[in-house]
Coordinates of C-alpha atoms in Angstrom, one line a residue:
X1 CA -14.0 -28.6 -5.4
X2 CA -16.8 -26.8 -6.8
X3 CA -17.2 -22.8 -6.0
X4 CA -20.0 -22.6 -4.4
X5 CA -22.6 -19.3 -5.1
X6 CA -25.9 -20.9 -3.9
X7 CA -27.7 -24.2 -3.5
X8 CA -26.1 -27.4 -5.6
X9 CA -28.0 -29.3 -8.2
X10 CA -27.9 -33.2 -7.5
X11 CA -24.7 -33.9 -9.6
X12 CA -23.5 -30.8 -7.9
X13 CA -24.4 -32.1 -4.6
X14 CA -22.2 -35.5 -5.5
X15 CA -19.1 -33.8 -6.4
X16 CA -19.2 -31.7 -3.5
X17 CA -19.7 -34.5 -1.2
X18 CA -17.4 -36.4 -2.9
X19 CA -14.8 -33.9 -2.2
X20 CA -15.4 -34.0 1.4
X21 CA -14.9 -37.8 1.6
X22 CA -11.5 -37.2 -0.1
X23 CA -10.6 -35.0 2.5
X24 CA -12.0 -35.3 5.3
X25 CA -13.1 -33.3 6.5
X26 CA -15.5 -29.4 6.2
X27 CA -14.0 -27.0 3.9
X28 CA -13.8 -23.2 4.1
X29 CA -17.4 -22.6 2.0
X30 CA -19.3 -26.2 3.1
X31 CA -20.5 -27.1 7.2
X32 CA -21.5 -30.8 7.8
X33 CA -23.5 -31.5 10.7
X34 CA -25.2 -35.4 11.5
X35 CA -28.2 -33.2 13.6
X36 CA -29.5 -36.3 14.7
X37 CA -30.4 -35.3 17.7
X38 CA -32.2 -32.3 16.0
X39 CA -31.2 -29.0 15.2
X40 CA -27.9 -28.7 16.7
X41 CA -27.1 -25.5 18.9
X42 CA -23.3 -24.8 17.1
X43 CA -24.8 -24.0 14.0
X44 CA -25.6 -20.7 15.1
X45 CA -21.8 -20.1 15.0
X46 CA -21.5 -21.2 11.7
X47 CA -25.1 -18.9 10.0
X48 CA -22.6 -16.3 11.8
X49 CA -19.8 -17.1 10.3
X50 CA -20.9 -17.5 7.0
X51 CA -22.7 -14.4 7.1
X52 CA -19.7 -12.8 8.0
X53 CA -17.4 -13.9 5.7
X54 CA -18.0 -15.0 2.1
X55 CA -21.1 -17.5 2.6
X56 CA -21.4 -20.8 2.7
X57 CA -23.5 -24.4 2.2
X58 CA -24.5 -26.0 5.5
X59 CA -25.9 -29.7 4.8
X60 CA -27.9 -31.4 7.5
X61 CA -28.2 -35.2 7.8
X62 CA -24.1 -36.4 7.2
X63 CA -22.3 -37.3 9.7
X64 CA -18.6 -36.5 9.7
X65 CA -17.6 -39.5 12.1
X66 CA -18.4 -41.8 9.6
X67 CA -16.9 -40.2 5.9
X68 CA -20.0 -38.5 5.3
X69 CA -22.3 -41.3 5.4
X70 CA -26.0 -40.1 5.6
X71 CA -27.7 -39.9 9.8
X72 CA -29.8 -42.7 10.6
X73 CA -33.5 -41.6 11.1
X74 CA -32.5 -38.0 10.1
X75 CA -35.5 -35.7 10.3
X76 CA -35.3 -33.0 7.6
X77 CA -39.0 -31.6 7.8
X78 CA -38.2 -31.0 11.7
X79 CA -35.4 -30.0 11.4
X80 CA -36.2 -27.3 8.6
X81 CA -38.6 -25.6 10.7
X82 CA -35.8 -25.3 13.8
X83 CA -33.3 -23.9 11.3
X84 CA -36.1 -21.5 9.7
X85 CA -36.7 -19.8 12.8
X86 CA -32.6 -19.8 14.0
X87 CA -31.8 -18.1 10.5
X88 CA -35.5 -15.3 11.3
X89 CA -34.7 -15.3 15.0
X90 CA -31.8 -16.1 16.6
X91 CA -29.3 -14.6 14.5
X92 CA -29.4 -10.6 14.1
X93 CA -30.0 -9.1 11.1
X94 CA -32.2 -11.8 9.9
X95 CA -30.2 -14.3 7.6
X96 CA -32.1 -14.9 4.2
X97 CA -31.1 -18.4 4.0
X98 CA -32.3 -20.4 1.1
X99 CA -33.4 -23.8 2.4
X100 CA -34.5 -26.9 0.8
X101 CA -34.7 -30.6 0.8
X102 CA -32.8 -32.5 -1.3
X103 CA -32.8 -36.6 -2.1
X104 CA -29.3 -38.1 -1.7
X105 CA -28.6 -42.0 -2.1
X106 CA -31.6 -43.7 0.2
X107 CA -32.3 -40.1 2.6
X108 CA -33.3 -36.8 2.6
X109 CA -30.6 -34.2 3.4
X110 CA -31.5 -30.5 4.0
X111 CA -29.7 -28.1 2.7
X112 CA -29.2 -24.4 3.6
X113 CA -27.3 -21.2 1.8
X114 CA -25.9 -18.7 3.8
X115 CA -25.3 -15.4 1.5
X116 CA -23.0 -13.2 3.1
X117 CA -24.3 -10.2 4.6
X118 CA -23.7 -6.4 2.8
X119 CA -21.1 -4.4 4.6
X120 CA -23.3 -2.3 5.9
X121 CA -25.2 -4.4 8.1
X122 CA -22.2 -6.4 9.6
X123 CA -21.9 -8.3 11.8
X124 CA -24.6 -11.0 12.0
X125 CA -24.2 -12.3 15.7
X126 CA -26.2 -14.7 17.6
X127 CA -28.9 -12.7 19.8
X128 CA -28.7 -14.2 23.3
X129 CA -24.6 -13.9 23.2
X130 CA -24.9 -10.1 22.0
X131 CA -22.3 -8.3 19.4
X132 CA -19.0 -8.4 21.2
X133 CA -19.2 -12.3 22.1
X134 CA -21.5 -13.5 19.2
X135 CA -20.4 -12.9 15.9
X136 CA -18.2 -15.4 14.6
X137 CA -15.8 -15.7 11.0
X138 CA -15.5 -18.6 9.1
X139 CA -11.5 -19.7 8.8
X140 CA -10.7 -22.8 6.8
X141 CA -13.2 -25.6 8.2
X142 CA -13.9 -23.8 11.6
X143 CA -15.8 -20.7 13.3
X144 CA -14.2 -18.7 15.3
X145 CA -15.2 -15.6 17.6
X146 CA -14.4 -11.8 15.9
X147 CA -11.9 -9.7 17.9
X148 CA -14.0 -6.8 19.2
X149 CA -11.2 -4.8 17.2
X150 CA -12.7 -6.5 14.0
X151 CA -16.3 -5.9 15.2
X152 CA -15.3 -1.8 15.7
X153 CA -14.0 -2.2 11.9
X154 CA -17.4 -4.0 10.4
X155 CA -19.3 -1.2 12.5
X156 CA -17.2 2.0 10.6
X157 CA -18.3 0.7 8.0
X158 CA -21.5 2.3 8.8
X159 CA -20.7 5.4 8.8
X160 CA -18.2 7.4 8.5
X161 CA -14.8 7.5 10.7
X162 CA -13.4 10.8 12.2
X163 CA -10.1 9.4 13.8
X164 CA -7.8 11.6 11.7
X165 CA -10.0 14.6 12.8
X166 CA -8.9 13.7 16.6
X167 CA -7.0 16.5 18.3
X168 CA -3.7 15.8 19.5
X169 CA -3.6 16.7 23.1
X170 CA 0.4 17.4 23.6
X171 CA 1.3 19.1 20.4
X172 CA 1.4 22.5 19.3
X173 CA 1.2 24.5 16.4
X174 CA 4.9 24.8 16.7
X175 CA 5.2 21.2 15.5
X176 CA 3.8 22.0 11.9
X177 CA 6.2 22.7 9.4
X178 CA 6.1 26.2 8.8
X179 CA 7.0 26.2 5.1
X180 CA 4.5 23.0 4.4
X181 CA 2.0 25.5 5.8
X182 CA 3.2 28.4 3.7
X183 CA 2.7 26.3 0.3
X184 CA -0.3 24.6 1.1
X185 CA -2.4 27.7 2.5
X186 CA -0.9 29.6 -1.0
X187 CA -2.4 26.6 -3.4
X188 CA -6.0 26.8 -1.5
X189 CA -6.2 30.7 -1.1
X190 CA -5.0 30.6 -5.1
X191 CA -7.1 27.7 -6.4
X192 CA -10.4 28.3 -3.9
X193 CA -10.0 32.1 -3.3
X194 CA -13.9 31.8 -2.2
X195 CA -13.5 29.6 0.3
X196 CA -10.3 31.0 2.1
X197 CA -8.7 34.6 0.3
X198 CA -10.5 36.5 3.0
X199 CA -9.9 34.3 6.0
X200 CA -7.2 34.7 8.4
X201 CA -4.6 31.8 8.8
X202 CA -5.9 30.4 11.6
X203 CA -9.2 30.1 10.3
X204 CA -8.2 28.6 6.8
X205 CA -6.2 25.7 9.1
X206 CA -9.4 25.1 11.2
X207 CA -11.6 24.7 8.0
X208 CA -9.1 22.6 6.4
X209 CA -9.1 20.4 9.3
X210 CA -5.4 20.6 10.0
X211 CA -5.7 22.5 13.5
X212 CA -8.9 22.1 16.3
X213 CA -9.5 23.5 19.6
X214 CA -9.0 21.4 22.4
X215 CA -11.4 20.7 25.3
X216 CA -10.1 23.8 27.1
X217 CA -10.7 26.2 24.2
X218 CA -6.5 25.2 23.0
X219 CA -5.7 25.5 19.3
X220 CA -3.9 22.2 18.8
X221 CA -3.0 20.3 15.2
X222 CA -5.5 17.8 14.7
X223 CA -3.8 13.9 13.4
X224 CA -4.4 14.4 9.8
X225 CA -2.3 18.0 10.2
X226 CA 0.5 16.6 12.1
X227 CA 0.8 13.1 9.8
X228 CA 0.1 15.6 6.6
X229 CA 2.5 18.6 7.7
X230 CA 4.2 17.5 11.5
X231 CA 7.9 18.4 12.0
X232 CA 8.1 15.2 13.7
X233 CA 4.8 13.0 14.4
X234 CA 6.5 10.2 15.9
X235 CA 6.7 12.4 18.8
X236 CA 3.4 11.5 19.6
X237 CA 2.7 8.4 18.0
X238 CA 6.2 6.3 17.6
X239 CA 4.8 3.5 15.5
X240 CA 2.4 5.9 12.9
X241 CA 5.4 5.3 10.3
X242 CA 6.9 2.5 8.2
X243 CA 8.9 -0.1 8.9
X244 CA 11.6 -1.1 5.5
X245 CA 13.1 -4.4 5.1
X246 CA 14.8 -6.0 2.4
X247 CA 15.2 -10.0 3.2
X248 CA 18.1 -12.3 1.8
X249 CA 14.8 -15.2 0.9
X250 CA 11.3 -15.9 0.2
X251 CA 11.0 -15.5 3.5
X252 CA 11.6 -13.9 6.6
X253 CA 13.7 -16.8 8.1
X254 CA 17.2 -16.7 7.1
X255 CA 19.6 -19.5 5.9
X256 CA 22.1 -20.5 8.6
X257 CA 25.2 -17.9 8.3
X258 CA 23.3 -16.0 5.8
X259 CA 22.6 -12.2 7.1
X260 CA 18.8 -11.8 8.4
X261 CA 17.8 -8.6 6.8
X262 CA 19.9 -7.2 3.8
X263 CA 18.5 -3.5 4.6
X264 CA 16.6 -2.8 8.0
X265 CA 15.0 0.8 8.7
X266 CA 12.4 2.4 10.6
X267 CA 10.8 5.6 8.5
X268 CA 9.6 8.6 10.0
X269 CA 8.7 11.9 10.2
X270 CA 5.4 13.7 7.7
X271 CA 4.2 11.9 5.1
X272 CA 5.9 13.7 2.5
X273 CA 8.8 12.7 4.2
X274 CA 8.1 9.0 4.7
X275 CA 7.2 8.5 1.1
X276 CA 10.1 10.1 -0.1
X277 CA 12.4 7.9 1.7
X278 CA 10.5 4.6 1.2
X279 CA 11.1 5.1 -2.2
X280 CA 14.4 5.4 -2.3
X281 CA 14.6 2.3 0.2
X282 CA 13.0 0.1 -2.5
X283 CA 14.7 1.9 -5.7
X284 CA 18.4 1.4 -3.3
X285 CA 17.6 -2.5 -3.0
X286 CA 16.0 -3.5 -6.2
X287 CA 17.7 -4.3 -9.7
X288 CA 17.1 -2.2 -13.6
X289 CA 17.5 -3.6 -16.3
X290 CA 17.1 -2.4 -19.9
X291 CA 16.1 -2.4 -23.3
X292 CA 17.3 -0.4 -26.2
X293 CA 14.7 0.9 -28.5
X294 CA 14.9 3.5 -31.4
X295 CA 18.6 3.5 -30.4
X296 CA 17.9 4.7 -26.7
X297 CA 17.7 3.0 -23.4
X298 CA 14.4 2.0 -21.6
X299 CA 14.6 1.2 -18.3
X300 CA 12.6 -1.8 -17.2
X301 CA 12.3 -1.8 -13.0
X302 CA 11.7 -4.5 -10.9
X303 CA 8.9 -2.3 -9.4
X304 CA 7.7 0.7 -11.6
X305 CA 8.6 4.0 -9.1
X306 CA 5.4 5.7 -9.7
X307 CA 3.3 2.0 -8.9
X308 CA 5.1 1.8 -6.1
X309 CA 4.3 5.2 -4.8
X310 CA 0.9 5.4 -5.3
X311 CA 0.7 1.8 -3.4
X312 CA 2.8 3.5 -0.6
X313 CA 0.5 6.6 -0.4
X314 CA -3.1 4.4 -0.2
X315 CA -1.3 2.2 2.5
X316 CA -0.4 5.7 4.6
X317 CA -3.7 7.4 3.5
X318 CA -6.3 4.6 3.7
X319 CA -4.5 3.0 6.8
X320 CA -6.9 2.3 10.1
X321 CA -5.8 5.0 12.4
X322 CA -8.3 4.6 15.4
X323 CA -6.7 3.9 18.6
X324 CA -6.1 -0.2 18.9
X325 CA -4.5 0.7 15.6
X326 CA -1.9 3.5 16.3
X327 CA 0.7 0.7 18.1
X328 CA 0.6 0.0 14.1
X329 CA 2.8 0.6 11.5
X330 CA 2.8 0.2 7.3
X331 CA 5.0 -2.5 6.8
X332 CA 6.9 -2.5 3.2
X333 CA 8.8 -6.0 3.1
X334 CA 10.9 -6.7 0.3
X335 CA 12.2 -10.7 -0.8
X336 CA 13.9 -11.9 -3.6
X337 CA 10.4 -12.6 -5.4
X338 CA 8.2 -9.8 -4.4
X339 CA 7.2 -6.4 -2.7
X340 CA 4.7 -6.4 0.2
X341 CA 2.8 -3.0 1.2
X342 CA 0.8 -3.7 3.7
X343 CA -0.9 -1.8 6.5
X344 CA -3.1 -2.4 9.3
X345 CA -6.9 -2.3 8.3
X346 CA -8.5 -3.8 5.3
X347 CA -10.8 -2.1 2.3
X348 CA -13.4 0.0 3.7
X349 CA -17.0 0.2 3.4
X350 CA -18.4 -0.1 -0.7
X351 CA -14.5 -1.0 -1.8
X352 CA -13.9 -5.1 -2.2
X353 CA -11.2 -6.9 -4.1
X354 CA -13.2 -7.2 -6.7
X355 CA -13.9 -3.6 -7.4
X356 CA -10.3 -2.0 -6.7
X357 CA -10.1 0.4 -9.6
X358 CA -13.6 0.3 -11.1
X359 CA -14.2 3.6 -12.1
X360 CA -16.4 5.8 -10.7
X361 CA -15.8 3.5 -6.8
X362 CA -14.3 5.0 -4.2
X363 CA -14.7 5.5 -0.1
X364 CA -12.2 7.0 2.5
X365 CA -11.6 6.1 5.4
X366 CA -9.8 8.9 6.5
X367 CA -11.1 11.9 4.9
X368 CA -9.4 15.2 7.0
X369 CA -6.2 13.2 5.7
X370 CA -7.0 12.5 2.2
X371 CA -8.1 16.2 1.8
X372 CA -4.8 17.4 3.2
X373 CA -2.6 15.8 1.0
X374 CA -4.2 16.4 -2.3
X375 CA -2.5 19.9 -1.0
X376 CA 0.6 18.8 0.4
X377 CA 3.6 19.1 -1.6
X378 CA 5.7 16.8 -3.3
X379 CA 8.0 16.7 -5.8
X380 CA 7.1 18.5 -8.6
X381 CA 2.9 18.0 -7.5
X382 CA 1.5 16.6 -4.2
X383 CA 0.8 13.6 -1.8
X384 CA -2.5 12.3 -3.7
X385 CA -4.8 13.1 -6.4
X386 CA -7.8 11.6 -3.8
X387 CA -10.1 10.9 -7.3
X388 CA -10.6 7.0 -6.9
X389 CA -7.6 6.9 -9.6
X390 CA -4.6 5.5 -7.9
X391 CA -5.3 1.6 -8.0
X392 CA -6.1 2.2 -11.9
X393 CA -2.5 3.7 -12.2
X394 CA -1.2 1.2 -10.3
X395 CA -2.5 -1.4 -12.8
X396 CA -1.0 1.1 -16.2
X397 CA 2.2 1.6 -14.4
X398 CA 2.6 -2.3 -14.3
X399 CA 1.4 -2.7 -17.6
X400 CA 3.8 -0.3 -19.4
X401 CA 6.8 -1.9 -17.5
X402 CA 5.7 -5.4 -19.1
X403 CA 4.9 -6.7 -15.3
X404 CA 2.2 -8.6 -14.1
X405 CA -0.6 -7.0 -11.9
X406 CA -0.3 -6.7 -8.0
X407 CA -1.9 -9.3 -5.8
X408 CA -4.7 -7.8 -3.0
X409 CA -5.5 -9.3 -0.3
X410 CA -7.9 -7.6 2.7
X411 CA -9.2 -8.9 5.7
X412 CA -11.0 -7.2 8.8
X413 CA -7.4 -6.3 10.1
X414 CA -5.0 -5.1 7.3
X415 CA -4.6 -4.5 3.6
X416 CA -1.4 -6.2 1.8
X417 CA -0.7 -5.2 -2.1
X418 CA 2.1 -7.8 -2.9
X419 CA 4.2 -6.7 -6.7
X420 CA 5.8 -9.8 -8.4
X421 CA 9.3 -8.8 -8.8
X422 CA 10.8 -8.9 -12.4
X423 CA 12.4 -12.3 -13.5
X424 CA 15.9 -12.5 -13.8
X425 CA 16.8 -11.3 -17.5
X426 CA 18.9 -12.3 -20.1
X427 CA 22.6 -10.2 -20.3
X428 CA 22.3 -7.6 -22.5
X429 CA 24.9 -6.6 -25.3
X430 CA 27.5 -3.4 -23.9
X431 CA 25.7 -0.8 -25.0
X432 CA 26.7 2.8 -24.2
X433 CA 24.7 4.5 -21.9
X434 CA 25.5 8.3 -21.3
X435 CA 22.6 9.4 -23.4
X436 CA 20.3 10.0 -19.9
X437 CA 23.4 12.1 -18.6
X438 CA 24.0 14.4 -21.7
X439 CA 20.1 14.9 -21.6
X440 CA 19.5 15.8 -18.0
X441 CA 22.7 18.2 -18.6
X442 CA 21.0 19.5 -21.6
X443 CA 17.5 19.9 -19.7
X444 CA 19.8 21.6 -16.7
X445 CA 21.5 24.1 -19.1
X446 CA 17.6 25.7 -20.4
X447 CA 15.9 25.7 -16.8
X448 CA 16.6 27.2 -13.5
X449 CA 16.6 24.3 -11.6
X450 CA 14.2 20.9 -11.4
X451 CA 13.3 17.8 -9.6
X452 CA 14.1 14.5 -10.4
X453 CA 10.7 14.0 -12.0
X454 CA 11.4 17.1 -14.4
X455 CA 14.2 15.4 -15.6
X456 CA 13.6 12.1 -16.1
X457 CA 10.1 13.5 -18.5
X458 CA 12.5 15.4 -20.0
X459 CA 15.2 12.8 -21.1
X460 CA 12.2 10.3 -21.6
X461 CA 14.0 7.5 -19.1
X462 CA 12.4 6.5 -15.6
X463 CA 12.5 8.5 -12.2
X464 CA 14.9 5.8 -10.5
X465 CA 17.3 6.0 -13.4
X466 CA 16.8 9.9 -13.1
X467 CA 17.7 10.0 -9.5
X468 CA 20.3 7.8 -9.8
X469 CA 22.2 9.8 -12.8
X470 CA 21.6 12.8 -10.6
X471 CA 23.1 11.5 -8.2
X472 CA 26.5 10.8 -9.9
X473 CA 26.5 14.2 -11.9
X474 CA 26.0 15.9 -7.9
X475 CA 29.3 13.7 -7.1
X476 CA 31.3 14.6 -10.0
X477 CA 30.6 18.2 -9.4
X478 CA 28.1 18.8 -12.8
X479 CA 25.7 20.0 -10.6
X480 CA 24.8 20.6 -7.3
X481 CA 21.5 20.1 -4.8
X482 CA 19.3 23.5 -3.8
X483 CA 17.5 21.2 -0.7
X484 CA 19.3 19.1 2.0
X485 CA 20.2 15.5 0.8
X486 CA 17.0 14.2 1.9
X487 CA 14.3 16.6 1.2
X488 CA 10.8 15.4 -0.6
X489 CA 11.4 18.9 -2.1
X490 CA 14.4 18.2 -4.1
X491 CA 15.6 20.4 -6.7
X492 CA 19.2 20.3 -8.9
X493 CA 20.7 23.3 -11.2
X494 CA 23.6 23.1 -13.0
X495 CA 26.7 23.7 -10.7
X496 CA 27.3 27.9 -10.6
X497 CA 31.6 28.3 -10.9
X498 CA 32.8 31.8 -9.8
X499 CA 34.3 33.7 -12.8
X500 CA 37.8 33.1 -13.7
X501 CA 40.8 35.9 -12.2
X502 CA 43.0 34.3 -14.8
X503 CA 43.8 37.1 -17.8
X504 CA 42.0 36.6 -20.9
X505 CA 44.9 36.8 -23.3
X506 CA 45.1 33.9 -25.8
X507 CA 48.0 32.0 -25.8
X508 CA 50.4 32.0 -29.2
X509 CA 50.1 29.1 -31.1
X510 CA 53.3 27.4 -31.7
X511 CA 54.5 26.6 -35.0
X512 CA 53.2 23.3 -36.5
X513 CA 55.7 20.6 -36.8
X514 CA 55.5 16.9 -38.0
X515 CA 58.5 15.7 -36.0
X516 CA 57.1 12.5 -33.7
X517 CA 59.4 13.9 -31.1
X518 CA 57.1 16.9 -30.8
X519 CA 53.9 14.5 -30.3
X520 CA 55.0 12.5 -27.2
X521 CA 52.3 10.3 -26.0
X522 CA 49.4 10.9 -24.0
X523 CA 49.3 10.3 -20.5
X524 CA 47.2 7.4 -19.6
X525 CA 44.2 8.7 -18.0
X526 CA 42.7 7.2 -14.9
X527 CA 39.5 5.0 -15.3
X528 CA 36.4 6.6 -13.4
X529 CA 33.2 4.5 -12.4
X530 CA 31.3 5.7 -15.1
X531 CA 33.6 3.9 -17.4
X532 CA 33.5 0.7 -15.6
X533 CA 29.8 0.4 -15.5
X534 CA 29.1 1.8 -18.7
X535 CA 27.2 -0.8 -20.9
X536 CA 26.9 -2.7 -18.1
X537 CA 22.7 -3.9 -18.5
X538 CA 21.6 -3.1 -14.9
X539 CA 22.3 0.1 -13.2
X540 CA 23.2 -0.2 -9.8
X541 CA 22.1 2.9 -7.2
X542 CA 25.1 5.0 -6.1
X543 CA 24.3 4.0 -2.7
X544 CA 25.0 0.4 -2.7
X545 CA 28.7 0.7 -2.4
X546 CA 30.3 -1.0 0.4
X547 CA 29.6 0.4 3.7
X548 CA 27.1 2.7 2.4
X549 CA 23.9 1.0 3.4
X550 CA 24.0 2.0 7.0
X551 CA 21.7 -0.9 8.8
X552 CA 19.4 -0.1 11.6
X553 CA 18.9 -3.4 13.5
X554 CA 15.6 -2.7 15.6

């Protein structure tokens, strides 16, 4: 089948006719009507849908019922007129259709092209019905009526959204997190001391948006605050989080006697928070593997941890938070061939598929929030960069870890980002692998303390590998955690020993002697699990031991 972009030439027409008497039937981007009765009243549905969707060929004078054979006494200069004034008249905006008449076998067939419209006038909807029950969407061969929720959608496209600027009429400032507060309001007073070293706390939180008086003159946290910097947002809204879950298939139907979910979590709590603990889900339930170069490891990911965290913060900070959409959550979905991010609302306004990460492009849908988090820590930096930049990373992350690009897909009601996952590889040789461990140690003994990300630019190996060799230097005592075990804000120092009470006398050396009998062997040592899995060519997280995954079945 042809792709269509405007009106077919005559060898054009044929193969596109052709294609509908092979199947059938209309297809997605072509409408068939016999009209020989006239100008018939259901093609208003279809200018609609086309309009509304991605355009569309609508060919007067064929009739379906008889494979597409042309209408007897078919009247295209008649029926050009009727279509003329539905396109001028009866559809709102006007639809600049491109009509002509065009010889085909012994008739005259009229054809029309049906651009679609710019975002910023949808929806086209047929007059006498009104907006809510007359624009339509085109879906495979058929028209069918928009949800009002996809009408509100087309109509923010408009202008722009203040959802996230919504006070939240229960909360208090008391469910902010004081010492998210402290460190953002430090960066802004320290980076924009024009804007906010002379203001008062209170004031700096109101002009940041994070805080808004109520109806009754209240100082409450406004949605962006309490997603951004909340103690606990679920509070209030108990689906405004993710939902994790790692599926034995393809799929999400399960073979018979197989388990239905391998992992299974609902995420809450701030942003910071969620991200952080996404993250891990996805680094806890997918494979490494490696490559030696130079004579050191690289680490090759089934999903790059930086791609996958910049996917994870659009999906929170781009999400549709208006009300039909806070019973909503970001859904990451993980199978044994990909990774789905996807969350409710699709691209807004100027952004389409076509121009995710073109430089210089770039609309927000939730402004209050995006400007929050470019503040909000994380790690060793924040939430989001909010510069247009993160699909563009995205795309380099892939790239370095010799993966294909992600696969976007948007409609009116949600955005998914799918990652291919990494094909099985071949085994690799045993190779010894404690040159990330005596590195981090190395890094640990010249600083303080540091985050995972420190580290892992440090040693030159990936974040997941970082975390993960962390994580077994924390158990074997090497170093020890300054945060709780879950904190976004993680930091690690090597472990401090109180000084010995033993005296410092040296002991004397006994003489030498050569006698075996004064060399008895050494006691076999017992084997630890870094001996075991050492050379092995995938790491596996510390976390996936037996009864360590901790399932929540919702």
């Amino acid at each position: 089948m042809l792709q269509l972009s405007g009106i077919p030439d005559r060898s054009e027409l044929k193969a596109v006719i052709d294609h509908l008497r092979k199947v059938g039937a209309d297809t997605r981007d072509v409408e068939v009507k016999a009209a020989g009765g006239g100008f018939p009243k259901s093609l208003l549905h279809t200018i609609s849908a086309f309009s509304n969707t991605q355009g569309g060929l609508i060919i007067l004078g064929l009739d379906e019922k008889t494979n597409f054979e042309p209408t007897p006494d078919f009247k295209a200069g008649a029926t050009r007129k009727a279509l003329e004034d539905a396109c001028s008249n009866k559809i709102h905006p006007a639809v600049n259709a491109e009509i002509v008449e065009a010889p085909f076998a012994d008739t005259v067939l009229l054809l029309a092209w049906i651009p679609e419209l710019p975002i910023n006038l949808k929806p086209a909807y047929i007059v006498t019905a009104g907006q809510y029950a007359g624009s339509y969407k085109r879906l495979g061969d058929g028209d069918h009526k928009l949800s009002n929720y996809e009408i509100d959608r087309l109509l923010e496209n408009r202008s722009q959204p203040f959802w996230d600027r919504e006070v939240v009429p229960r909360a208090t400032l008391t469910d902010l997190d004081s010492q998210l507060l402290e460190q953002l309001l430090e960066r802004e007073r320290r980076l924009k001391p024009r804007n906010f070293a002379s203001l008062s706390d209170e004031d700096c939180l109101r002009r940041l948006n994070i805080i808004d008086f109520d109806m009754v003159g209240e100082l409450r946290p406004t949605l962006a605050g309490l997603l951004a910097l909340g103690s606990y947002p679920q509070q209030f809204f108990p689906r405004l989080n993710i939902t994790f879950t790692a599926y034995p298939g393809t799929d999400k139907a399960s073979a018979p006697g197989s388990p239905r979910f391998l992992d299974n979590r609902r995420i809450d709590g701030s942003i910071p928070v969620i991200l952080e603990e996404t993250l891990y889900a996805v680094a806890r339930n997918s494979r490494t593997g490696a490559v030696i170069v130079d004579g050191f490891r690289q680490d090759l990911p089934d999903f790059p941890h930086d791609a996958v965290r910049e996917a994870v913060v659009n999906a929170l900070m781009h999400r549709d938070y208006s009300p039909e959409a806070r019973g909503s959550q970001v859904q990451v979905n993980l199978y044994t061939d990909r990774l789905e991010i996807l969350n409710p609302g699709g691209l807004y306004s100027i952004v389409t598929l076509e121009a995710l990460g073109a430089t210089g492009l770039s609309a927000t849908r939730n402004q209050a929030l995006s400007n929050i988090l470019e503040s909000t820590p994380f790690e060793n930096g924040f939430v989001a960069e909010n510069r247009g930049s993160g699909y563009s990373a995205i795309l380099t992350e892939l790239q370095r870890a010799i993966l294909p690009p992600p696969i976007p897909e948007s409609t009116l009601t949600y955005f998914c980002l799918t990652f291919p996952r990494r094909g099985a590889a071949s085994p690799e040789p045993p190779q010894e692998t404690s040159a990330a461990k005596d590195r981090i140690l190395t890094h640990l003994a010249k600083v303080p303390s540091a985050t995972a990300k420190d580290v892992a630019a440090s040693a030159d190996i990936a974040v997941s590998t970082a975390r993960a060799t962390l994580s077994k230097l924390v158990k074997a005592g090497q170093i020890e955690m300054l945060e709780p075990p879950k904190s976004p804000k993680q930091r690690y120092r090597l472990t401090r020993r109180p000084p010995s009470t033993e005296p410092a006398t040296a002991p004397s050396r006994p003489p030498r002697s050569n006698s075996p009998a004064d060399h008895p062997a050494a006691a076999p040592q017992p084997t630890t699990p870094q001996q075991l899995t050492r050379g092995c060519s995938r790491e596996i997280p510390v976390s996936q031991g037996a009864g360590s995954i901790g399932l929540k079945h919702e």
